[in-house]
Amino acid sequence: MARSDRAPTLKEIAERAGVHVSTASRVLRQPEPVDGWSDSALRVREVADELGYRPNLWAASLRTRKTTTLGVVMPRLTDGVVATTYQGIEEAAERAGYSVLLSSPPDDLDAQRRAISLLVGRQVDGLLLSSLHIPGGPFVESLALGPLPLLCVTRHADAGLPFVVGDDYRGGCLAAQHLLDRGYSDVAIIAGPDHASTARDRRAGFVDTLARASFPPRPDRIVRSGFDVAGGVAAARALLDRPDRPRAIFAVSDTIAIGVLGVARDLGLAIPGDLALVGYNDIPIVEQLPVPLTTVRSPAHEIGAAAVRSLLELVQGREVESMRLPVELIERKSS
């Protein structure tokens, strides 16, 4: 059927589909129900497509004071784990009939403040904040965002906001127990940055588990770092280029662990013969490394999707509970 240059009205669509205009309006403005479209709803959507109907989102936002848009502040988008989390966010938002405005500033508070201001100016219905710094509460209070729904994703940052994260404390416990079960007692941790609650929680779980087993790590076995490969290289040199190097290392991200592998190679150390190594996140590349990496898998995609579902509950005026999604240890052995 040829389409007219004039945009069809809801009344025209309703008459052709044989439904009331309110039914046509409801079908065309909502996402697909969990149990699928009814026959009449499918007919409405088919007619709308035939006639070239496009919803006027601007007019709808004036009526409802909602833009069906979510804001996301997510630094380090080049990181594979962060990108996977964002993929979960975008897919879940699309399924719910929402679009996403993303800002990916540097991982510092001034840059995040500017990004938040930009998104609020676009009148988003809610905000996902992925990289707040500990303690996040004072920063959030200083934003003065009023009733705008806010939710933390990946990092909770002790911000006093609802959050969806991986169970990072449990992940640190799993890494420590894995090394203890294999007879390692002189172990070190490359602990990531102090401002990240993910790093802090993983470190706490690891150290607490060793302490409960009567093998608390020496202070010089706990080394701070960035989350990137360069951070892993610098920390690994401090730990390994010395006569009393540890027998095992837990790196709180796989990218850190990749840096450790490079330093171990340069020093002529075999893994796991001379040095045991455990990473965190299970990024795709670690299974394909010359020495496949044992790591803790965190459900990055599901964290993003669950965060959107929780934020939309807040947008609709409902209360939500914070979530720590389960993690698991993935053991890999060299062939």
XYZ file of C-alpha atoms in Angstrom:
335
model
C 0.000 0.000 0.000
C 1.367 3.421 -0.911
C 1.961 5.671 2.044
C 0.542 9.187 2.138
C 2.830 12.151 2.696
C 0.548 13.066 5.612
C 1.176 11.313 8.910
C -1.760 9.039 9.846
C -3.762 9.802 12.969
C -4.512 7.428 15.796
C -8.204 7.649 14.862
C -7.472 6.429 11.325
C -5.383 3.547 12.628
C -8.067 2.572 15.156
C -10.856 2.620 12.544
C -8.890 0.483 10.096
C -7.859 -1.974 12.839
C -11.403 -2.144 14.228
C -10.549 -1.012 17.766
C -11.238 1.990 19.971
C -8.814 4.887 19.598
C -7.717 4.503 23.246
C -6.754 0.889 22.516
C -4.680 1.944 19.512
C -2.978 4.639 21.593
C -2.109 2.203 24.376
C -0.733 -0.434 22.005
C 1.477 2.038 20.152
C 3.028 3.654 23.193
C 3.887 0.594 25.285
C 6.569 -2.111 24.922
C 5.568 -5.660 24.088
C 3.936 -7.405 27.082
C 5.723 -10.352 28.655
C 3.070 -12.741 27.316
C 3.162 -11.215 23.826
C 0.758 -9.089 21.797
C -2.933 -9.988 21.500
C -4.459 -10.472 18.055
C -6.085 -7.029 18.126
C -2.830 -5.409 19.246
C -0.952 -7.109 16.419
C -3.540 -5.796 13.981
C -3.081 -2.250 15.319
C 0.683 -2.468 14.892
C 0.383 -3.922 11.384
C -1.958 -1.114 10.304
C 0.307 1.494 11.884
C 3.272 0.106 9.976
C 1.322 0.016 6.701
C 0.334 3.664 7.106
C 3.816 4.768 8.166
C 2.848 5.842 11.676
C 5.601 7.216 13.900
C 4.841 8.214 17.510
C 5.364 11.848 18.444
C 7.630 11.332 21.440
C 7.979 15.037 22.085
C 4.225 15.530 22.345
C 3.940 12.478 24.566
C 6.637 13.798 26.905
C 4.765 17.097 27.246
C 1.647 15.208 28.319
C 3.314 12.789 30.712
C 6.364 14.810 31.772
C 8.355 11.681 30.893
C 10.891 11.410 28.073
C 11.198 7.588 28.104
C 14.936 8.207 28.234
C 17.426 6.963 30.815
C 20.785 8.601 31.478
C 23.908 6.525 32.044
C 27.232 7.827 33.358
C 29.796 5.125 32.655
C 33.544 5.889 32.538
C 36.083 3.456 31.025
C 33.743 2.268 28.270
C 36.765 0.855 26.416
C 37.069 -1.722 29.213
C 35.461 -4.980 28.082
C 33.578 -5.549 31.327
C 32.167 -2.013 31.329
C 31.151 -2.367 27.682
C 29.372 -5.654 28.416
C 27.507 -4.048 31.313
C 26.426 -1.206 29.046
C 25.225 -3.702 26.437
C 22.963 -5.217 29.108
C 21.697 -1.735 29.982
C 20.894 -0.781 26.403
C 19.180 -4.065 25.551
C 17.000 -4.000 28.676
C 16.070 -0.357 28.108
C 15.086 -1.048 24.502
C 12.899 -3.971 25.551
C 11.126 -1.657 27.990
C 10.545 1.002 25.337
C 13.212 3.385 26.606
C 16.183 4.966 24.907
C 19.537 5.587 26.590
C 21.678 8.701 26.721
C 25.255 7.697 27.578
C 28.061 9.868 28.869
C 31.480 8.255 29.316
C 33.650 10.790 31.139
C 37.045 10.129 32.740
C 36.876 8.302 36.062
C 37.114 11.408 38.244
C 34.402 13.227 40.145
C 34.584 16.592 38.388
C 34.131 14.931 35.012
C 31.272 12.819 36.341
C 29.586 15.895 37.811
C 29.644 17.600 34.408
C 28.287 14.463 32.722
C 25.443 14.192 35.226
C 24.560 17.846 34.727
C 24.434 17.334 30.971
C 22.108 14.349 31.229
C 19.832 16.021 33.760
C 19.576 18.943 31.352
C 18.247 16.492 28.749
C 15.391 15.700 31.178
C 16.106 11.981 31.535
C 13.600 10.011 33.592
C 16.307 8.385 35.722
C 20.080 8.036 36.051
C 22.404 5.040 36.307
C 25.746 5.891 37.916
C 28.468 3.294 37.442
C 31.679 4.749 38.835
C 31.084 6.802 41.954
C 34.043 7.079 44.306
C 34.051 5.987 47.939
C 32.445 7.578 49.899
C 29.729 8.364 47.383
C 27.187 9.883 49.763
C 28.580 13.443 49.978
C 29.008 13.613 46.201
C 25.434 12.485 45.561
C 24.084 14.975 48.105
C 26.045 17.793 46.468
C 24.308 17.123 43.141
C 20.963 18.336 44.558
C 18.939 16.383 41.981
C 15.729 16.350 43.993
C 13.319 13.510 43.194
C 15.143 12.272 40.077
C 15.495 8.462 40.422
C 19.134 7.404 40.847
C 20.656 3.935 40.971
C 24.250 2.750 41.217
C 25.441 -0.011 38.900
C 28.678 -2.055 39.228
C 29.979 0.111 42.119
C 27.794 0.872 45.125
C 30.378 3.348 46.496
C 28.651 3.543 49.912
C 26.507 6.222 48.287
C 23.275 5.542 50.155
C 21.527 4.772 46.848
C 19.950 1.511 45.700
C 22.415 -0.498 43.639
C 22.917 -3.530 41.411
C 26.427 -5.003 41.611
C 28.226 -8.316 41.542
C 28.911 -9.972 44.892
C 32.499 -8.750 44.930
C 33.179 -9.642 48.566
C 32.147 -13.225 47.812
C 34.375 -13.172 44.722
C 37.392 -12.235 46.820
C 36.564 -15.070 49.208
C 36.400 -17.546 46.323
C 39.801 -16.452 44.999
C 41.437 -16.816 48.408
C 39.875 -20.190 49.118
C 40.982 -21.477 45.719
C 44.611 -20.629 46.501
C 44.394 -21.996 50.059
C 42.924 -25.262 48.783
C 45.971 -25.640 46.545
C 48.396 -25.175 49.402
C 49.403 -21.528 48.913
C 49.873 -19.479 52.065
C 52.352 -16.786 50.981
C 49.999 -14.850 48.721
C 49.660 -11.270 47.519
C 46.854 -9.162 46.118
C 47.010 -6.434 43.502
C 44.117 -4.525 44.936
C 43.084 -1.908 42.393
C 42.315 1.731 43.263
C 41.181 2.821 46.724
C 38.209 4.795 45.402
C 36.439 1.817 43.765
C 34.053 -0.190 45.940
C 34.483 -3.160 43.583
C 38.202 -3.286 44.336
C 37.694 -2.680 48.052
C 35.097 -5.441 48.399
C 37.178 -7.967 46.466
C 40.209 -7.133 48.594
C 38.194 -7.417 51.819
C 36.802 -10.833 50.909
C 40.259 -12.088 49.951
C 42.041 -10.774 53.059
C 39.280 -11.877 55.445
C 39.313 -15.419 54.067
C 43.098 -15.672 54.460
C 42.867 -14.278 57.985
C 40.219 -16.814 58.967
C 42.598 -19.528 57.753
C 45.387 -18.025 59.923
C 47.344 -16.768 56.892
C 46.784 -12.989 56.907
C 48.801 -11.355 54.115
C 51.757 -9.172 55.059
C 51.178 -5.444 54.461
C 53.768 -5.438 51.669
C 51.766 -8.159 49.900
C 48.832 -5.746 49.356
C 49.614 -3.394 46.464
C 47.280 -0.734 45.086
C 47.028 -0.241 41.324
C 44.928 1.018 38.462
C 42.468 -1.381 36.839
C 44.415 -1.487 33.573
C 47.307 -3.557 32.219
C 49.805 -0.822 33.082
C 48.622 -0.919 36.692
C 49.182 -4.667 36.738
C 52.672 -4.293 35.295
C 53.760 -1.719 37.887
C 52.308 -3.693 40.811
C 53.736 -7.003 39.578
C 57.219 -5.535 39.294
C 56.990 -4.341 42.892
C 55.942 -7.813 44.043
C 57.975 -10.116 41.805
C 61.269 -8.382 41.067
C 62.647 -9.238 44.531
C 64.124 -12.319 46.202
C 61.182 -12.873 48.588
C 58.433 -12.785 46.000
C 55.029 -14.316 46.831
C 54.028 -17.732 45.544
C 50.581 -16.617 44.388
C 48.826 -13.387 43.355
C 45.173 -12.416 43.214
C 44.534 -9.560 40.771
C 41.195 -7.789 41.245
C 40.681 -7.500 37.474
C 41.694 -9.638 34.518
C 43.390 -6.669 32.853
C 45.603 -6.311 35.916
C 46.320 -10.054 35.710
C 47.407 -9.706 32.063
C 49.987 -7.169 33.203
C 51.205 -9.679 35.801
C 51.588 -12.339 33.107
C 53.834 -10.011 31.110
C 56.089 -9.292 34.077
C 56.264 -12.995 34.982
C 57.332 -13.772 31.416
C 60.022 -11.091 31.501
C 61.361 -12.497 34.774
C 61.377 -16.057 33.462
C 58.669 -17.228 35.890
C 56.432 -20.099 34.812
C 52.718 -20.042 35.642
C 51.565 -21.910 37.605
C 54.894 -23.636 38.343
C 56.656 -20.614 39.824
C 53.660 -18.364 40.418
C 49.944 -19.025 40.797
C 47.648 -16.297 39.472
C 43.903 -15.627 39.797
C 42.078 -12.798 38.022
C 38.593 -11.327 38.185
C 35.762 -10.772 35.661
C 36.414 -13.563 33.093
C 36.837 -11.303 30.086
C 36.788 -13.297 26.799
C 40.530 -13.068 26.074
C 41.705 -14.802 29.270
C 40.572 -18.233 28.119
C 42.705 -17.856 24.962
C 45.951 -16.752 26.620
C 49.020 -19.020 26.308
C 48.406 -19.769 29.992
C 44.587 -19.785 30.424
C 43.693 -17.684 33.446
C 41.742 -18.906 36.453
C 39.357 -16.083 37.305
C 36.162 -15.087 39.087
C 33.261 -14.598 36.681
C 30.998 -11.639 37.383
C 27.707 -11.415 35.398
C 28.369 -8.036 33.774
C 25.561 -8.240 31.192
C 22.950 -9.248 33.760
C 24.138 -6.530 36.149
C 23.364 -3.953 33.458
C 19.986 -5.454 32.597
C 18.940 -5.806 36.243
C 19.991 -2.206 36.907
C 17.621 -0.967 34.201
C 14.748 -3.024 35.598
C 15.352 -1.622 39.071
C 15.682 1.959 37.815
C 12.384 1.675 35.944
C 10.747 0.519 39.159
C 12.042 3.717 40.777
C 10.784 5.786 37.834
C 7.336 4.300 38.423
C 7.449 5.337 42.074
C 8.112 1.902 43.551
C 10.717 0.970 46.118
C 13.508 -1.407 45.131
C 15.984 -3.520 47.031
C 19.681 -3.411 46.256
C 21.092 -6.517 44.595
C 24.399 -8.349 44.686
C 24.353 -10.845 41.843
C 26.204 -14.149 42.309
C 29.734 -14.714 41.030
C 31.624 -17.958 40.426
C 35.220 -19.131 40.229
C 36.276 -20.418 36.807
C 39.309 -22.686 37.156
C 41.492 -23.156 34.092
C 44.558 -25.362 33.834
C 47.393 -25.077 31.350
C 47.643 -27.984 28.922
